Amino acid sequence: MRKTAFAIATLGLFVQAGAASAKNIVLSNDDGLTSNVLALYKALKEDGHDVIVSVPCQNQSGMGAAILVGRPLTPLKQNCLADAADAGAPAAGPMTREGLPEGDFFYVDGTPVMSMLYGVDVLGQKRWGKAPDLVLSGPNEGQNVGAIVLSSGTVSNAQYAAVLGHPAIALSAGARTVDEEGLDHPDSATVAALSADLVEALAKQAGDGPMLPAGIALNVNFPDRLEGAEWLLSRIGTYNAYAMKFSDDMAASATQVMKAMAAERGMEIPALPGLSFGMNTAKPTEEQASDESIVYRSAIAVSPMQAGYAAGAADEALIAEKLAGFLTAPAE
């Protein structure tokens, strides 16, 4: 694994001196109103950016890129997470919790991608009359590394935004950065400051241009121990930090991680079918050393992501070769 002065330097985004230009930013997540999202909003505002926060009403972790198409959203049946809005309020609108900056914090009683789109398609258009300069998703409460990125609402927000042509970054931190009451966790401010540094570096380089290359998003994962963490280039590889398997008896198959999580919440694991969750204890191969599932353990892992599912030209040629004689030849 190669260290860089700044991980994304390999993308041609070398950090230049000078003040960052102000950017229009939509900030979303899949957790709802958290200390992480509030801390990042404050850090970005201190740097002069214009920020709209648009997050799900309730925690929607693991919902991936799910959307509810053609289903009108009805008024809230219960309070949003952290009392961001009260039962009876519209399904999408400004948060009403006291102490939040007025006019910048919004919720959607829907999936993560729906909340991100509300910020881009409705709120951003009303304020800026154009697309945002950047879509940020997170910081998530818990790292999104390995195969789990496929089901992550945090990562899906960035992927969906990037496919629509918006520069986008998914941000994920440790699972302990939770404080629904005071929305003030000490690690949240540190993660926010580091995230704002990344945005500042991109803004300096971009000037009036796009903040990321077309078709590329970033998946950024912070380690649990933030002190002295370096920025390192990584990749979404084949090593999985998490070990998840479907079980027909969750109680019988519960891992130590699941038991600890249940104990923290005062819950009992039922003897019912469901996904069993644990940590992968297998050692990575030499080829997996730069996988983000390994890098995030001690550094800030910055993984470039292709937007969407399109294969490259070389892969297209390989498939064409394998299906020669089966595919209809293109007209000349």
Coordinates of N, CA, C and O in Angstrom, one line a residue, residues 91-171:
A91 N -44.9 14.6 6.0 CA -43.9 13.6 5.8 C -42.5 14.1 5.4 O -41.5 13.4 5.5
A92 N -42.4 15.3 4.9 CA -41.2 15.9 4.5 C -41.3 17.4 4.8 O -42.3 18.1 4.5
G93 N -40.2 18.0 5.4 CA -40.3 19.4 5.7 C -39.1 19.8 6.7 O -38.2 19.0 7.0
P94 N -39.2 21.0 7.2 CA -38.1 21.5 8.1 C -38.2 20.8 9.5 O -39.3 20.6 10.0
M95 N -37.1 20.6 10.1 CA -37.0 20.0 11.4 C -37.5 21.1 12.4 O -37.3 22.3 12.2
T96 N -38.1 20.6 13.5 CA -38.7 21.6 14.5 C -38.0 21.4 15.8 O -38.5 22.1 16.8
R97 N -37.0 20.6 16.0 CA -36.3 20.5 17.2 C -35.7 21.8 17.6 O -35.0 22.4 16.7
E98 N -35.8 22.2 18.8 CA -35.2 23.5 19.3 C -33.7 23.4 19.2 O -33.1 22.4 19.5
G99 N -33.1 24.6 18.8 CA -31.7 24.7 18.8 C -31.0 24.4 17.5 O -29.8 24.7 17.3
L100 N -31.8 23.9 16.5 CA -31.2 23.7 15.2 C -31.2 25.0 14.4 O -32.2 25.8 14.5
P101 N -30.2 25.2 13.5 CA -30.2 26.4 12.7 C -31.5 26.4 11.8 O -31.8 25.5 11.1
E102 N -32.2 27.5 11.8 CA -33.4 27.6 11.0 C -33.1 27.7 9.5 O -32.2 28.4 9.1
G103 N -33.9 27.0 8.8 CA -33.9 27.0 7.4 C -32.9 26.1 6.7 O -32.8 26.1 5.5
D104 N -32.1 25.3 7.5 CA -31.1 24.5 6.9 C -31.3 23.0 7.2 O -30.6 22.1 6.5
F105 N -32.2 22.6 8.1 CA -32.3 21.2 8.5 C -33.7 20.7 8.1 O -34.7 21.2 8.5
F106 N -33.7 19.6 7.4 CA -35.0 19.0 6.9 C -34.9 17.5 7.0 O -33.9 16.9 7.2
Y107 N -36.1 16.9 7.0 CA -36.3 15.5 7.1 C -37.2 14.9 6.1 O -38.0 15.7 5.5
V108 N -37.2 13.6 5.8 CA -38.1 12.9 4.9 C -38.5 11.6 5.6 O -37.6 10.9 6.0
D109 N -39.7 11.3 5.7 CA -40.2 10.0 6.2 C -40.1 9.0 5.1 O -41.1 8.5 4.6
G110 N -38.9 8.7 4.7 CA -38.6 7.8 3.6 C -37.2 7.2 3.7 O -36.6 7.2 4.7
T111 N -36.8 6.7 2.6 CA -35.5 6.0 2.6 C -34.3 7.0 2.5 O -34.6 8.2 2.2
P112 N -33.1 6.6 2.7 CA -31.9 7.5 2.5 C -31.9 8.2 1.2 O -31.7 9.4 1.1
V113 N -32.0 7.4 0.1 CA -31.9 8.1 -1.2 C -33.1 9.1 -1.4 O -32.8 10.1 -2.0
M114 N -34.2 8.8 -0.9 CA -35.3 9.8 -1.0 C -35.0 11.1 -0.3 O -35.3 12.1 -0.7
S115 N -34.4 10.9 0.9 CA -34.0 12.2 1.6 C -32.9 12.9 0.9 O -33.0 14.2 0.9
M116 N -32.0 12.2 0.3 CA -31.0 12.9 -0.5 C -31.6 13.6 -1.7 O -31.3 14.8 -2.0
L117 N -32.5 13.0 -2.4 CA -33.2 13.6 -3.6 C -34.0 14.7 -3.2 O -34.1 15.7 -3.9
Y118 N -34.7 14.7 -2.0 CA -35.4 15.9 -1.5 C -34.5 17.1 -1.4 O -34.8 18.2 -1.8
G119 N -33.3 16.8 -0.9 CA -32.3 17.9 -0.7 C -31.9 18.4 -2.1 O -31.7 19.7 -2.2
V120 N -31.7 17.6 -3.0 CA -31.2 18.0 -4.4 C -32.3 18.6 -5.2 O -32.1 19.6 -5.8
D121 N -33.4 17.8 -5.3 CA -34.4 18.2 -6.3 C -35.4 19.3 -5.8 O -35.9 20.0 -6.7
V122 N -35.6 19.4 -4.5 CA -36.6 20.3 -4.0 C -35.9 21.5 -3.3 O -35.9 22.6 -3.7
L123 N -35.2 21.1 -2.2 CA -34.6 22.2 -1.4 C -33.5 22.9 -2.1 O -33.4 24.2 -2.1
G124 N -32.6 22.2 -2.8 CA -31.5 22.8 -3.5 C -31.9 23.7 -4.7 O -31.4 24.8 -4.9
Q125 N -33.0 23.2 -5.4 CA -33.5 24.0 -6.5 C -34.1 25.3 -6.0 O -34.0 26.3 -6.6
K126 N -34.8 25.2 -4.9 CA -35.4 26.4 -4.3 C -34.4 27.4 -3.9 O -34.6 28.6 -4.1
R127 N -33.3 27.0 -3.3 CA -32.3 27.9 -2.8 C -31.3 28.3 -3.8 O -31.0 29.5 -3.9
W128 N -30.8 27.4 -4.7 CA -29.7 27.7 -5.6 C -30.2 27.8 -7.0 O -29.5 28.4 -7.9
G129 N -31.3 27.2 -7.3 CA -31.8 27.1 -8.7 C -30.9 26.3 -9.6 O -31.0 26.4 -10.9
K130 N -30.1 25.4 -9.1 CA -29.3 24.5 -9.8 C -28.8 23.4 -8.9 O -29.2 23.3 -7.7
A131 N -28.1 22.4 -9.5 CA -27.6 21.3 -8.8 C -26.5 21.7 -7.8 O -25.9 22.7 -7.9
P132 N -26.4 21.0 -6.7 CA -25.4 21.3 -5.7 C -24.0 21.0 -6.3 O -23.8 20.3 -7.2
D133 N -23.0 21.7 -5.7 CA -21.6 21.4 -6.1 C -21.1 20.1 -5.5 O -20.2 19.5 -6.0
L134 N -21.7 19.7 -4.4 CA -21.3 18.4 -3.8 C -22.4 17.8 -2.9 O -23.2 18.6 -2.3
V135 N -22.5 16.5 -3.0 CA -23.4 15.8 -2.1 C -22.6 15.0 -1.1 O -21.7 14.2 -1.5
L136 N -22.8 15.2 0.2 CA -22.1 14.4 1.2 C -23.1 13.5 1.9 O -24.3 13.9 2.2
S137 N -22.7 12.3 2.2 CA -23.6 11.3 2.8 C -22.9 10.8 4.1 O -21.9 10.2 4.0
G138 N -23.4 11.2 5.3 CA -22.8 10.8 6.5 C -22.5 12.0 7.4 O -23.0 13.1 7.2
P139 N -21.5 11.8 8.3 CA -20.8 10.6 8.6 C -21.7 9.5 9.3 O -22.4 9.8 10.2
N140 N -21.6 8.3 8.8 CA -22.4 7.2 9.3 C -21.9 6.8 10.6 O -20.7 7.0 11.0
E141 N -22.8 6.2 11.4 CA -22.4 5.6 12.7 C -22.1 4.2 12.5 O -22.9 3.3 12.5
G142 N -20.8 3.9 12.2 CA -20.3 2.6 11.8 C -19.7 2.6 10.4 O -20.3 3.2 9.5
Q143 N -18.6 2.0 10.3 CA -17.9 2.0 9.0 C -18.6 1.2 7.9 O -19.2 0.1 8.3
N144 N -18.5 1.6 6.7 CA -19.1 0.9 5.6 C -17.9 0.4 4.7 O -17.4 1.2 3.8
V145 N -17.5 -0.8 4.9 CA -16.4 -1.4 4.2 C -16.7 -2.8 3.8 O -17.5 -3.5 4.4
G146 N -16.1 -3.2 2.6 CA -16.3 -4.6 2.1 C -17.7 -4.7 1.5 O -18.3 -3.7 1.0
A147 N -18.2 -5.9 1.4 CA -19.5 -6.2 0.7 C -20.7 -5.4 1.3 O -21.6 -5.2 0.5
I148 N -20.6 -5.0 2.5 CA -21.7 -4.3 3.1 C -22.0 -3.0 2.4 O -23.1 -2.4 2.6
V149 N -21.1 -2.4 1.6 CA -21.4 -1.2 0.9 C -22.6 -1.4 0.0 O -23.2 -0.4 -0.3
L150 N -22.8 -2.6 -0.5 CA -24.0 -2.8 -1.4 C -25.3 -2.5 -0.7 O -26.3 -2.2 -1.4
S151 N -25.4 -2.7 0.6 CA -26.6 -2.5 1.3 C -26.6 -1.2 2.1 O -27.6 -0.8 2.8
S152 N -25.5 -0.4 2.1 CA -25.4 0.8 2.9 C -26.2 1.9 2.3 O -26.0 2.3 1.1
G153 N -27.1 2.5 3.0 CA -27.7 3.8 2.6 C -26.8 4.9 2.4 O -26.9 5.8 1.6
T154 N -25.8 4.9 3.3 CA -24.7 6.0 3.2 C -24.0 6.0 1.9 O -23.9 7.0 1.2
V155 N -23.6 4.8 1.5 CA -22.9 4.6 0.2 C -23.8 4.8 -1.0 O -23.5 5.4 -2.0
S156 N -25.0 4.3 -0.8 CA -26.0 4.4 -1.9 C -26.4 5.8 -2.2 O -26.6 6.2 -3.4
N157 N -26.4 6.7 -1.2 CA -26.7 8.1 -1.4 C -25.6 8.7 -2.4 O -25.9 9.4 -3.3
A158 N -24.4 8.4 -2.1 CA -23.3 8.9 -2.9 C -23.3 8.3 -4.3 O -23.1 9.0 -5.3
Q159 N -23.6 7.0 -4.4 CA -23.6 6.3 -5.7 C -24.8 6.9 -6.5 O -24.6 7.2 -7.7
Y160 N -25.9 7.0 -5.9 CA -27.1 7.6 -6.6 C -26.8 9.0 -7.1 O -27.2 9.3 -8.3
A161 N -26.3 9.8 -6.2 CA -26.0 11.2 -6.6 C -24.9 11.2 -7.8 O -25.1 12.0 -8.7
A162 N -23.9 10.4 -7.7 CA -22.9 10.4 -8.7 C -23.4 9.9 -10.1 O -23.0 10.5 -11.1
V163 N -24.3 8.9 -10.1 CA -24.9 8.5 -11.3 C -25.7 9.6 -11.9 O -25.8 9.8 -13.2
L164 N -26.3 10.5 -11.1 CA -27.1 11.7 -11.6 C -26.2 12.8 -12.0 O -26.6 13.9 -12.5
G165 N -24.9 12.6 -11.8 CA -23.9 13.6 -12.3 C -23.4 14.6 -11.2 O -22.8 15.6 -11.5
H166 N -23.7 14.3 -9.9 CA -23.3 15.2 -8.9 C -22.0 14.6 -8.2 O -22.0 13.5 -7.8
P167 N -21.0 15.4 -8.0 CA -19.9 15.0 -7.2 C -20.4 14.5 -5.8 O -21.2 15.2 -5.2
A168 N -19.9 13.4 -5.3 CA -20.5 12.8 -4.1 C -19.5 12.0 -3.3 O -18.6 11.4 -3.9
I169 N -19.6 12.1 -2.0 CA -18.7 11.4 -1.1 C -19.5 10.8 0.0 O -20.4 11.4 0.7
A170 N -19.3 9.5 0.3 CA -19.8 8.8 1.5 C -18.8 8.8 2.6 O -17.6 8.6 2.4
L171 N -19.3 9.1 3.8 CA -18.4 9.3 5.0 C -18.9 8.3 6.1 O -20.1 8.3 6.4

